[in-house]
PDB file of C-alpha atoms and ligand atoms in Angstrom:
ATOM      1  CA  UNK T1222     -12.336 -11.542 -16.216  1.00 55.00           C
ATOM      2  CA  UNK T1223     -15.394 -12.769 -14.158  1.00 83.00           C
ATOM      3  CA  UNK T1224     -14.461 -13.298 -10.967  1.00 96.00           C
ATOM      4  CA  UNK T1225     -13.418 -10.096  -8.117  1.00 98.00           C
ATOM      5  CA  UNK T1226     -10.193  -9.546  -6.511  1.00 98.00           C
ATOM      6  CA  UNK T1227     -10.608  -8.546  -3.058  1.00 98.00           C
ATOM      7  CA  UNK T1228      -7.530  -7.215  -1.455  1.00 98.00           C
ATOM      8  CA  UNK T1229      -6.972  -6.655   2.467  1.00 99.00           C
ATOM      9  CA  UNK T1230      -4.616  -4.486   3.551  1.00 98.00           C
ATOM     10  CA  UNK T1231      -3.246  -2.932   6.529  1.00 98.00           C
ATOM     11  CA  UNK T1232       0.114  -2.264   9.256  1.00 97.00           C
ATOM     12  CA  UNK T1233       1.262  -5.424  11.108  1.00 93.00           C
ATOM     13  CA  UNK T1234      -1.037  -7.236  13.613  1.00 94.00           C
ATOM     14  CA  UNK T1235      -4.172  -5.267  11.840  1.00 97.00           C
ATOM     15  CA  UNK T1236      -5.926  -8.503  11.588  1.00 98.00           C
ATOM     16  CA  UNK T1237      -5.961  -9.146   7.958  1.00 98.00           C
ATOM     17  CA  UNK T1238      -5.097 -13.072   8.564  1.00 97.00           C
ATOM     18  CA  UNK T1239      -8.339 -13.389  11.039  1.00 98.00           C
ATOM     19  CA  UNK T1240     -10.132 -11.378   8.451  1.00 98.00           C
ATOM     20  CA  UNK T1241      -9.983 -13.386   5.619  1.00 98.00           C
ATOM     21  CA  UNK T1242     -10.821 -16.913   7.072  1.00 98.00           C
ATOM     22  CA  UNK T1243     -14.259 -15.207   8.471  1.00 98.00           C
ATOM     23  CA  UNK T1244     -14.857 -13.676   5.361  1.00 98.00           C
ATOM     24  CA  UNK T1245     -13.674 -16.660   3.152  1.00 98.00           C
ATOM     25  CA  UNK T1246     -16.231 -19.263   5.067  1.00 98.00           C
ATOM     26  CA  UNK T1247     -19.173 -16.725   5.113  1.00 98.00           C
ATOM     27  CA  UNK T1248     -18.151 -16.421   0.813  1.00 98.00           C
ATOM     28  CA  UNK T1249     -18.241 -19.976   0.789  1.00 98.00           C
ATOM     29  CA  UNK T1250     -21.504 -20.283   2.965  1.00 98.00           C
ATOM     30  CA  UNK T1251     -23.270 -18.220  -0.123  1.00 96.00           C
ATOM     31  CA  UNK T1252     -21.951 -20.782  -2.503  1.00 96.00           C
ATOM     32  CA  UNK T1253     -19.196 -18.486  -4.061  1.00 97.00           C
ATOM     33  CA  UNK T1254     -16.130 -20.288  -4.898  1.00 97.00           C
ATOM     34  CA  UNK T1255     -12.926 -18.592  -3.229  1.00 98.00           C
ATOM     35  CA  UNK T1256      -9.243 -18.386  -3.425  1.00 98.00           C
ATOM     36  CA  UNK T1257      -6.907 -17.251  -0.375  1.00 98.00           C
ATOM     37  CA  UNK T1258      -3.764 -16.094  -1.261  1.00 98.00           C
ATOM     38  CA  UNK T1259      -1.118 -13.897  -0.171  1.00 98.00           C
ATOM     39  CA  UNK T1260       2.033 -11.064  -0.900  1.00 98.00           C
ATOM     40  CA  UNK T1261       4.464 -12.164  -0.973  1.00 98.00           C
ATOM     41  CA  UNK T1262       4.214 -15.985  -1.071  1.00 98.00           C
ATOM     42  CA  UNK T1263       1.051 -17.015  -2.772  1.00 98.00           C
ATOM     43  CA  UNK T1264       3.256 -19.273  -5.812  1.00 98.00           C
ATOM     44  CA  UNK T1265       6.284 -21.880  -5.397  1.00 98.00           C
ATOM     45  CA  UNK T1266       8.685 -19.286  -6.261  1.00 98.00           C
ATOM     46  CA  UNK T1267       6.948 -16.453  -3.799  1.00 98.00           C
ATOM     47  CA  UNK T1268       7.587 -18.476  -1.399  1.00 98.00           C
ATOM     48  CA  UNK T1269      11.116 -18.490  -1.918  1.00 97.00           C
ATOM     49  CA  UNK T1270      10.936 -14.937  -1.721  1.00 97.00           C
ATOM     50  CA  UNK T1271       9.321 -14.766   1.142  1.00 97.00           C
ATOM     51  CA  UNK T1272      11.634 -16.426   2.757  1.00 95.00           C
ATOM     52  CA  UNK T1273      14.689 -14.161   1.623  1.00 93.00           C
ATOM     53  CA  UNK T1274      12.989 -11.064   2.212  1.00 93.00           C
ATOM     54  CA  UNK T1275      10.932 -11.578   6.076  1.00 91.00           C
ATOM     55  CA  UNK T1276      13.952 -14.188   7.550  1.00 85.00           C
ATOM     56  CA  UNK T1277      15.265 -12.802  10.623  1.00 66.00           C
ATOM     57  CA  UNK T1278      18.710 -12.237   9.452  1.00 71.00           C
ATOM     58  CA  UNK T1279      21.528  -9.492  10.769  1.00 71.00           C
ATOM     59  CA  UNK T1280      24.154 -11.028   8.296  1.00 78.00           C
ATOM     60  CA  UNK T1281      22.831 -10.477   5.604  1.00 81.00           C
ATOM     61  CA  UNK T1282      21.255  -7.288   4.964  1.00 85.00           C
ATOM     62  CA  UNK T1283      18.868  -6.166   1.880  1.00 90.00           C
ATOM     63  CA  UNK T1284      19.095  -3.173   0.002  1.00 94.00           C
ATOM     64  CA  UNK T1285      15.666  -0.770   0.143  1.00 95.00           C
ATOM     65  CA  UNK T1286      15.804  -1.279  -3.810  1.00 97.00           C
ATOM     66  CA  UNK T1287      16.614  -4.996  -3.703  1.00 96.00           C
ATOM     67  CA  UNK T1288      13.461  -5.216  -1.282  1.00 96.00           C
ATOM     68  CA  UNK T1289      11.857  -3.599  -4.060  1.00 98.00           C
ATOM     69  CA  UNK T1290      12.449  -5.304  -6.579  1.00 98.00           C
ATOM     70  CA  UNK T1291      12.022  -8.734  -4.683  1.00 98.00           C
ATOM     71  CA  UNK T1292       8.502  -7.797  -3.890  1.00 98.00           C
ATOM     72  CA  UNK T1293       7.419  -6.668  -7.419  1.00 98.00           C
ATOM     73  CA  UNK T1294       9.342 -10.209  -8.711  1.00 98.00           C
ATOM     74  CA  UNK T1295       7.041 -12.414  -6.208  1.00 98.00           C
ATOM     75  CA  UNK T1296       4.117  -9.889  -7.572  1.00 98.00           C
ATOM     76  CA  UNK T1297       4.532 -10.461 -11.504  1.00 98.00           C
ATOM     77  CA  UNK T1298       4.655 -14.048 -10.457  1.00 98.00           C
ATOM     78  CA  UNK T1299       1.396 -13.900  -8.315  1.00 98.00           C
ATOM     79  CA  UNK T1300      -0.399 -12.365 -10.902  1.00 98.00           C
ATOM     80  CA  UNK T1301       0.603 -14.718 -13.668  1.00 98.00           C
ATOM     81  CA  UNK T1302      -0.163 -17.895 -11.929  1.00 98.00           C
ATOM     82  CA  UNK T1303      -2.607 -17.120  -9.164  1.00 98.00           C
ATOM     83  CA  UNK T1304      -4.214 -14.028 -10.100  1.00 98.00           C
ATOM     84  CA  UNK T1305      -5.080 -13.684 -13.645  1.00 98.00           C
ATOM     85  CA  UNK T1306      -6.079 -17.879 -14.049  1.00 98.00           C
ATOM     86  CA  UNK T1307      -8.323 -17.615 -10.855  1.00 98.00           C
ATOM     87  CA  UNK T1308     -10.420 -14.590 -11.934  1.00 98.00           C
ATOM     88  CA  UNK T1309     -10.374 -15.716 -15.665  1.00 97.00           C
ATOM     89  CA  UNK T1310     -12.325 -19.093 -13.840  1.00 97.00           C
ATOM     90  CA  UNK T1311     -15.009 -16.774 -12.176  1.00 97.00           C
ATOM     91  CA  UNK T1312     -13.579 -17.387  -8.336  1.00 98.00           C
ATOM     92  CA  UNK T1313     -13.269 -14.932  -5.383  1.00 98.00           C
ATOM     93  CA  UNK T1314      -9.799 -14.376  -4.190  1.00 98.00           C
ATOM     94  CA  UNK T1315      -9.336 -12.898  -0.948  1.00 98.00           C
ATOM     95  CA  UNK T1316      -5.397 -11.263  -1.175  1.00 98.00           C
ATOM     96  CA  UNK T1317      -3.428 -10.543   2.065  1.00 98.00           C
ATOM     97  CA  UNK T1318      -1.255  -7.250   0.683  1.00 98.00           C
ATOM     98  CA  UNK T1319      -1.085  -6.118  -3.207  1.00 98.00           C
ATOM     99  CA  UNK T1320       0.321  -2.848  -4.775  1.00 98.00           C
ATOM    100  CA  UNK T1321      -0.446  -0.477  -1.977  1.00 98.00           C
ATOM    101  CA  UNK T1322       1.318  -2.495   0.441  1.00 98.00           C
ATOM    102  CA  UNK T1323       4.748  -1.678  -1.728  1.00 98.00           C
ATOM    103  CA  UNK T1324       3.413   1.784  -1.830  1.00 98.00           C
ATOM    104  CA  UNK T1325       3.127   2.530   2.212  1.00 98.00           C
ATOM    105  CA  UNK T1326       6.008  -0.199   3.048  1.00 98.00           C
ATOM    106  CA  UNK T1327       8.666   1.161   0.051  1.00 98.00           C
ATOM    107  CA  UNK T1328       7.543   4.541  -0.760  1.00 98.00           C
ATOM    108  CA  UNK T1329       6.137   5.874   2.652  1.00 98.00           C
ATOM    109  CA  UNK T1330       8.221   3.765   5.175  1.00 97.00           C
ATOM    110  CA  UNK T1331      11.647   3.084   3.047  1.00 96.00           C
ATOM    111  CA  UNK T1332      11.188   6.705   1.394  1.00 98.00           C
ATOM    112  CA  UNK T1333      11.719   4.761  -2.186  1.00 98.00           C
ATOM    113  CA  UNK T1334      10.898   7.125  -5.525  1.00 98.00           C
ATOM    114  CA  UNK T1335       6.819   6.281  -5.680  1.00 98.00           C
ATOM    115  CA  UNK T1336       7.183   6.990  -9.801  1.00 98.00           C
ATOM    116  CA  UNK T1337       9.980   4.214  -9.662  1.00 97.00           C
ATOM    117  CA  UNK T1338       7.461   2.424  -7.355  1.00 98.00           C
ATOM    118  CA  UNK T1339       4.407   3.048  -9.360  1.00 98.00           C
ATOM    119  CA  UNK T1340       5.936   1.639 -12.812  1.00 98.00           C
ATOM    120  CA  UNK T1341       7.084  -1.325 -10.984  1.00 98.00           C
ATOM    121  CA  UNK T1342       3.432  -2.194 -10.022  1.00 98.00           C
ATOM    122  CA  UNK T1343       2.315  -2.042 -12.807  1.00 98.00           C
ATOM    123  CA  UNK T1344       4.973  -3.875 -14.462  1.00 98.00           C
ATOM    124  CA  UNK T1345       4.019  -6.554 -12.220  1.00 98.00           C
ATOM    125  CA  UNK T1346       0.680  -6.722 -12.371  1.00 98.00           C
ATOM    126  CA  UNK T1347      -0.143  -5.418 -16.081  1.00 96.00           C
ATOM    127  CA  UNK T1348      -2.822  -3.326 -14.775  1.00 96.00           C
ATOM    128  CA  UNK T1349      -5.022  -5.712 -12.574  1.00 98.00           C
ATOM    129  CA  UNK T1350      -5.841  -3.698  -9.891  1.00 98.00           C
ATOM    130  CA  UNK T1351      -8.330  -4.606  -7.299  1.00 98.00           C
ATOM    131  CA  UNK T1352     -12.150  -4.548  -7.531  1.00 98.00           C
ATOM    132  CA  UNK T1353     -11.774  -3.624  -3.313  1.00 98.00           C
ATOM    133  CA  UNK T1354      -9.108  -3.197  -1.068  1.00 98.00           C
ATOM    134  CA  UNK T1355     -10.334  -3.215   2.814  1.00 98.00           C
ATOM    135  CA  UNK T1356      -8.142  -1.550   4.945  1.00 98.00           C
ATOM    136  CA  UNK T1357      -8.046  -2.433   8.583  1.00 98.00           C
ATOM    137  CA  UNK T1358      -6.736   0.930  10.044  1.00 98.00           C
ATOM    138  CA  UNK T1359      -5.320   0.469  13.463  1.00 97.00           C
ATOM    139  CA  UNK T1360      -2.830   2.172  15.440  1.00 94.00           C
ATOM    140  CA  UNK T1361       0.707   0.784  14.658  1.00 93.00           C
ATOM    141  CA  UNK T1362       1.238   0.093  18.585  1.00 88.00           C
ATOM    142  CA  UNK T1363      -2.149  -2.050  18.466  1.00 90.00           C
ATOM    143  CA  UNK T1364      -1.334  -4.171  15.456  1.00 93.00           C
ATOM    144  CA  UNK T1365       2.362  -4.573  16.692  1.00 88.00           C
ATOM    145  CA  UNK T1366       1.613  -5.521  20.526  1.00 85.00           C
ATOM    146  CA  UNK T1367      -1.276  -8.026  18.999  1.00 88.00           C
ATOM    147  CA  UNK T1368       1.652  -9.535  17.186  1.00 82.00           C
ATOM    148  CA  UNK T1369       4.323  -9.470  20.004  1.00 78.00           C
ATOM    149  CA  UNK T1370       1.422 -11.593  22.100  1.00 77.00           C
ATOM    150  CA  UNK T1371       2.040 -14.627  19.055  1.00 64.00           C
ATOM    151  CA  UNK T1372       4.604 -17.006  19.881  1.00 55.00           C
ATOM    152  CA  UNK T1373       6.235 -16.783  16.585  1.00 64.00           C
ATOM    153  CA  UNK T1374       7.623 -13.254  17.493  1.00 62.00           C
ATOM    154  CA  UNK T1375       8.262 -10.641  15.311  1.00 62.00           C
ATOM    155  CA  UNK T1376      10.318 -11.184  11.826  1.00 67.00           C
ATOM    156  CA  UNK T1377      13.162  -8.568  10.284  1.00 65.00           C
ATOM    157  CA  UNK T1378      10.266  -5.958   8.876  1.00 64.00           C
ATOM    158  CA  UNK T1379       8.590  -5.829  12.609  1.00 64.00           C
ATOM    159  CA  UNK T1380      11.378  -5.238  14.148  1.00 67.00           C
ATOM    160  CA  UNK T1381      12.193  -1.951  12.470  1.00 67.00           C
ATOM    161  CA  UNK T1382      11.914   1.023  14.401  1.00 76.00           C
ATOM    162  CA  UNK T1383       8.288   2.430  15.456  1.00 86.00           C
ATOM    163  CA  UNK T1384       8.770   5.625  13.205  1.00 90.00           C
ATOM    164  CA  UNK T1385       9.384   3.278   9.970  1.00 94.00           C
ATOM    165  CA  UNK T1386       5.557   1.701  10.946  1.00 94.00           C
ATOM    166  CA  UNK T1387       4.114   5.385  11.554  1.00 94.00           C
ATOM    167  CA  UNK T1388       5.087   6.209   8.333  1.00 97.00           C
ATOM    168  CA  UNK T1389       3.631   3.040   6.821  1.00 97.00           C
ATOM    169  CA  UNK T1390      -0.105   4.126   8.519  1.00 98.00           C
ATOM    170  CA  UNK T1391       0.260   7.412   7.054  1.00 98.00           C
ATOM    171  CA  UNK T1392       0.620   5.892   3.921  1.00 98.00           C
ATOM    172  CA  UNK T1393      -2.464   4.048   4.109  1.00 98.00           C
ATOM    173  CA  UNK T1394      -4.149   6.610   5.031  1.00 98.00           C
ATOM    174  CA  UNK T1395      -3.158   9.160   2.112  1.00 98.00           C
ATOM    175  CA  UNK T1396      -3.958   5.990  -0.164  1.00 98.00           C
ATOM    176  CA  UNK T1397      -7.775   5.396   1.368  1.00 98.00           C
ATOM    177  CA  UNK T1398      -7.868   9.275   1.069  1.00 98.00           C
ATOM    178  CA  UNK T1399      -6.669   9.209  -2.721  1.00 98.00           C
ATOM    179  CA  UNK T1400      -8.310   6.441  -3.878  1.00 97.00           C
ATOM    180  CA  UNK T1401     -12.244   6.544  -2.591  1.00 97.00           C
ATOM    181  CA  UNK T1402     -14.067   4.520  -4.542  1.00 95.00           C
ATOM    182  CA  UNK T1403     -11.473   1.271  -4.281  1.00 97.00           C
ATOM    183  CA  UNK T1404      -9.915   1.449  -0.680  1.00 98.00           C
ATOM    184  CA  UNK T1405     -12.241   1.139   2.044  1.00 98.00           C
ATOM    185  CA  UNK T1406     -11.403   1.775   5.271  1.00 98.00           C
ATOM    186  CA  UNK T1407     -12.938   0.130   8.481  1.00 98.00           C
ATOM    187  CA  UNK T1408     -11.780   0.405  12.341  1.00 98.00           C
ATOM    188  CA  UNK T1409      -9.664  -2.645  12.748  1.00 98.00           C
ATOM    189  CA  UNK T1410      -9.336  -2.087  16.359  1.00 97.00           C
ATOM    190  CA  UNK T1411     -13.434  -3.348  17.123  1.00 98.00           C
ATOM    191  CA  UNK T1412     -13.992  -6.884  18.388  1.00 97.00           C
ATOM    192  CA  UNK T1413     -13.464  -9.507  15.348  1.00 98.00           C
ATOM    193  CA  UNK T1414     -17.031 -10.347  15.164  1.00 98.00           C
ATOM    194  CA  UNK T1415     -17.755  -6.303  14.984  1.00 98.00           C
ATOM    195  CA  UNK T1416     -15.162  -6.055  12.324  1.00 98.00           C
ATOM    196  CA  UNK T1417     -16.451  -8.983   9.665  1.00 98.00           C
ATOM    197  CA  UNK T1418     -20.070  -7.421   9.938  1.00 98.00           C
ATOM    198  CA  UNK T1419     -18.649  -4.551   8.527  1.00 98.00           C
ATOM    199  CA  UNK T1420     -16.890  -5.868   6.387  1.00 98.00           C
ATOM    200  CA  UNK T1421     -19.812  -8.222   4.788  1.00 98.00           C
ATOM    201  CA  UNK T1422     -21.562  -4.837   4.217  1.00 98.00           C
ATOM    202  CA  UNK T1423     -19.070  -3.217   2.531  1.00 98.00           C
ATOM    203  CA  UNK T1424     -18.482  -6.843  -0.106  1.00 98.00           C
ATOM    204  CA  UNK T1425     -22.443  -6.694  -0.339  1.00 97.00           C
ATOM    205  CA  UNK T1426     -22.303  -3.169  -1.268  1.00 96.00           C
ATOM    206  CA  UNK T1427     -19.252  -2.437  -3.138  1.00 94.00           C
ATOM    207  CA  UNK T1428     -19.884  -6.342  -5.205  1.00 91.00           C
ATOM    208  CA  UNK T1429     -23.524  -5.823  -5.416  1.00 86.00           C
ATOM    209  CA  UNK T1430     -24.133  -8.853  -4.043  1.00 83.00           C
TER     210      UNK T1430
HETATM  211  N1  Z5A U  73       5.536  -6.147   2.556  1.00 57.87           N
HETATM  212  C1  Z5A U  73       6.197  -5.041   2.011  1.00 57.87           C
HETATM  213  O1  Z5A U  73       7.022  -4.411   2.686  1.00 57.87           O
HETATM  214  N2  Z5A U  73       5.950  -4.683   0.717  1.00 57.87           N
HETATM  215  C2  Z5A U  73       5.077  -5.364  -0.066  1.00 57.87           C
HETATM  216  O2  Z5A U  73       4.888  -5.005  -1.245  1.00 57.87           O
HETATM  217  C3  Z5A U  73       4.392  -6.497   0.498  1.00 57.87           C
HETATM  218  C4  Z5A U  73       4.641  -6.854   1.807  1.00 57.87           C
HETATM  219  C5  Z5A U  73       3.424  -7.268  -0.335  1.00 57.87           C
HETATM  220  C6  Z5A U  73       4.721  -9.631   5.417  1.00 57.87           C
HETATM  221  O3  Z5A U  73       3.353  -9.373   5.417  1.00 57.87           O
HETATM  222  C7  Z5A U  73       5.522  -8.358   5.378  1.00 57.87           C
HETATM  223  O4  Z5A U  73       5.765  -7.977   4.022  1.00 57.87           O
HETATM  224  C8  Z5A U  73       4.827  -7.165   6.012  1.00 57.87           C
HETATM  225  C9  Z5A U  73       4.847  -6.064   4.945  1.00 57.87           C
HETATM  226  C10 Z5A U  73       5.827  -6.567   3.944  1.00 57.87           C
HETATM  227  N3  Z5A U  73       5.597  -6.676   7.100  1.00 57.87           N
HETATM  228  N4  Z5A U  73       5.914  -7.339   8.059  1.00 57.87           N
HETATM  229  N5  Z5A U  73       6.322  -7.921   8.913  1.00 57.87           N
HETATM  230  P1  Z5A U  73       2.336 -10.404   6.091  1.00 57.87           P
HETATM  231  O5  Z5A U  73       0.987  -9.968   5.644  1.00 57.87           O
HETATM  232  O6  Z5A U  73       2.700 -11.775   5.766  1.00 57.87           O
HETATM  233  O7  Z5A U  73       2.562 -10.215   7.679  1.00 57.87           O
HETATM  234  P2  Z5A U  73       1.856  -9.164   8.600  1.00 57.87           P
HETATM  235  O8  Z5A U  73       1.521  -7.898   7.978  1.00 57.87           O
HETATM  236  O9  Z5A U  73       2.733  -9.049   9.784  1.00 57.87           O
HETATM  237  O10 Z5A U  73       0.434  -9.780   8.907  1.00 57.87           O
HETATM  238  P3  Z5A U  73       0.103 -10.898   9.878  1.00 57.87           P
HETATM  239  O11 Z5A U  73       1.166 -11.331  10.802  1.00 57.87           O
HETATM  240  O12 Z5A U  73      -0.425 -11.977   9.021  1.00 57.87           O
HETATM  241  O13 Z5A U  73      -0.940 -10.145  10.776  1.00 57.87           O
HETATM  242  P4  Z5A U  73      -2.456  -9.828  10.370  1.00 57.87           P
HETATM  243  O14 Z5A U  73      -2.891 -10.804   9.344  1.00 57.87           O
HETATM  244  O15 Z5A U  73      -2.674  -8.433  10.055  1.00 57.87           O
HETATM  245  O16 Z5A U  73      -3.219 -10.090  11.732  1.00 57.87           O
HETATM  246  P5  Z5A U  73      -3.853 -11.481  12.299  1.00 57.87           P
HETATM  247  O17 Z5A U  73      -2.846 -12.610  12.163  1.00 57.87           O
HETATM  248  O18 Z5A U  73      -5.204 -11.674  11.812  1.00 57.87           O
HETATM  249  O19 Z5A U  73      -3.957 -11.047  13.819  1.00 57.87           O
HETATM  250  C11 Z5A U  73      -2.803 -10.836  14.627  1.00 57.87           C
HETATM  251  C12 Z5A U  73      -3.190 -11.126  16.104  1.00 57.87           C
HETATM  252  O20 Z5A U  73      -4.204 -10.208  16.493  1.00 57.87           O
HETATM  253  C13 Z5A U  73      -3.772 -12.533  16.317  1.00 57.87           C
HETATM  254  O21 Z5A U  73      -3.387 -12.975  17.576  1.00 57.87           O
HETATM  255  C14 Z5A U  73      -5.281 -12.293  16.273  1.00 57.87           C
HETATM  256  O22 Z5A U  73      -5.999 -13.242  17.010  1.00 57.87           O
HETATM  257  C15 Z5A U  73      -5.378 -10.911  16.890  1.00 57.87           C
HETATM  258  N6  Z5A U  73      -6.519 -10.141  16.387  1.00 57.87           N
HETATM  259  C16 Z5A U  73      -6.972 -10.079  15.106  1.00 57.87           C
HETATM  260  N7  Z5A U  73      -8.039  -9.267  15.015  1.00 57.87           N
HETATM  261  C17 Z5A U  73      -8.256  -8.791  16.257  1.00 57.87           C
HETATM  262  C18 Z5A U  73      -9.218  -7.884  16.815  1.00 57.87           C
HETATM  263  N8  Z5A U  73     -10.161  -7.292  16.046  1.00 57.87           N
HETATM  264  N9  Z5A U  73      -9.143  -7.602  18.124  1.00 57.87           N
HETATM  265  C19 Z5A U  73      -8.188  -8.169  18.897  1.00 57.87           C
HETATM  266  N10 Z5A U  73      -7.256  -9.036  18.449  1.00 57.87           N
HETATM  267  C20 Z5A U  73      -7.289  -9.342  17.139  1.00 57.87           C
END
């Protein structure tokens, strides 16, 4: 596979959306051909997911493993149709979540078996991991009262209890600490502008561009 698989991860609010559009026109400015996609919703069917698992909805609750499995479901999906055709063509895609975010959301937050965890990812994705995965550390009250300033309000995941989100951060932050050379971290909580420049250092760098 030719092209790279950029992933950008992070708790809710961290800035991953703004992120990507900077980083996606200043890709694009260079001539590179990029993809922006997203967990979980980036196919037809995701988006059906999506839509089952984030609705705001206190009738019908979902199981921690239903979750689960939902997420790795949209994921196999992604992978097949999105994924795998786009880097076989040579593009960029810039991916809003992948496998850690079912690790620090599932495992960490949800307290979910990670071996269960881990052999669903992989299930789902065959293998592809990313060639980077940015992650925009902020504090979880940051990233949540950025959100609670968007009119859209917050869906059935934000509204989980402040503990569930602390454990999500820690979870981020064993993964960045596990896994060096593919999760980078950068200080999501500087000024936008502040926080692409860094971020165009660390493509440049960890790409070789
Ligand atoms: N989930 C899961 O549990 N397991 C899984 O395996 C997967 C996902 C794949 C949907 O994710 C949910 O799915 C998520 C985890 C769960 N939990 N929830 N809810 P999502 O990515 O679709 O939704 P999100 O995490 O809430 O992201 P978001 O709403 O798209 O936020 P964001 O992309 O991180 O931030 P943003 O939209 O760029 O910025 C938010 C606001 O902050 C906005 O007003 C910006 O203008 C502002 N902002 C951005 N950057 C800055 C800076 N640097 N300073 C000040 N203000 C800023």
């Amino acid at each position: 596979m030719s092209g790279k698989l950029i992933v950008f991860e992070g708790v809710e609010g961290c800035g991953k959306t703004t992120q990507m559009q900077l980083c996606c026109q200043w890709l694009e400015s260079l001539g590179i051909s990029v993809v922006v996609t997203r967990e979980p919703g980036g196919t037809e069917l995701g988006l059906d997911l999506r839509r089952l698992l984030l609705e705001k909805s206190e009738d019908k609750p979902v199981a921690a493993v239903t979750e689960l499995l939902l997420y790795a479901a949209d994921r196999a999906q992604h992978v097949e149709q999105e994924l795998k055709p786009n880097l076989a063509a040579g593009k960029y895609i810039l991916c809003d979540r992948y496998i850690d975010s079912t690790i620090a959301y599932q495992g960490y937050g949800r307290g979910l078996n990670m071996s269960l965890i881990e052999q669903l990812n992989y299930i789902a994705t065959a293998g592809l991991t990313s060639d980077l995965t940015i992650w925009l550390d902020v504090d979880v009250e940051v990233g949540l009262s950025r959100k609670r300033g968007d009119a859209a309000g917050l869906d059935r995941i934000e509204q989980e209890a402040i503990a569930f989100h602390r454990r999500v951060q820690q979870g981020y932050s064993q993964l960045a600490a596990t896994h060096t050379s593919r999760i980078v971290p950068v200080d999501g909580s500087l000024n936008k502008e502040t926080v692409h420049s860094l971020i165009q250092k660390i493509v440049r760098q960890h790409l070789q561009m």
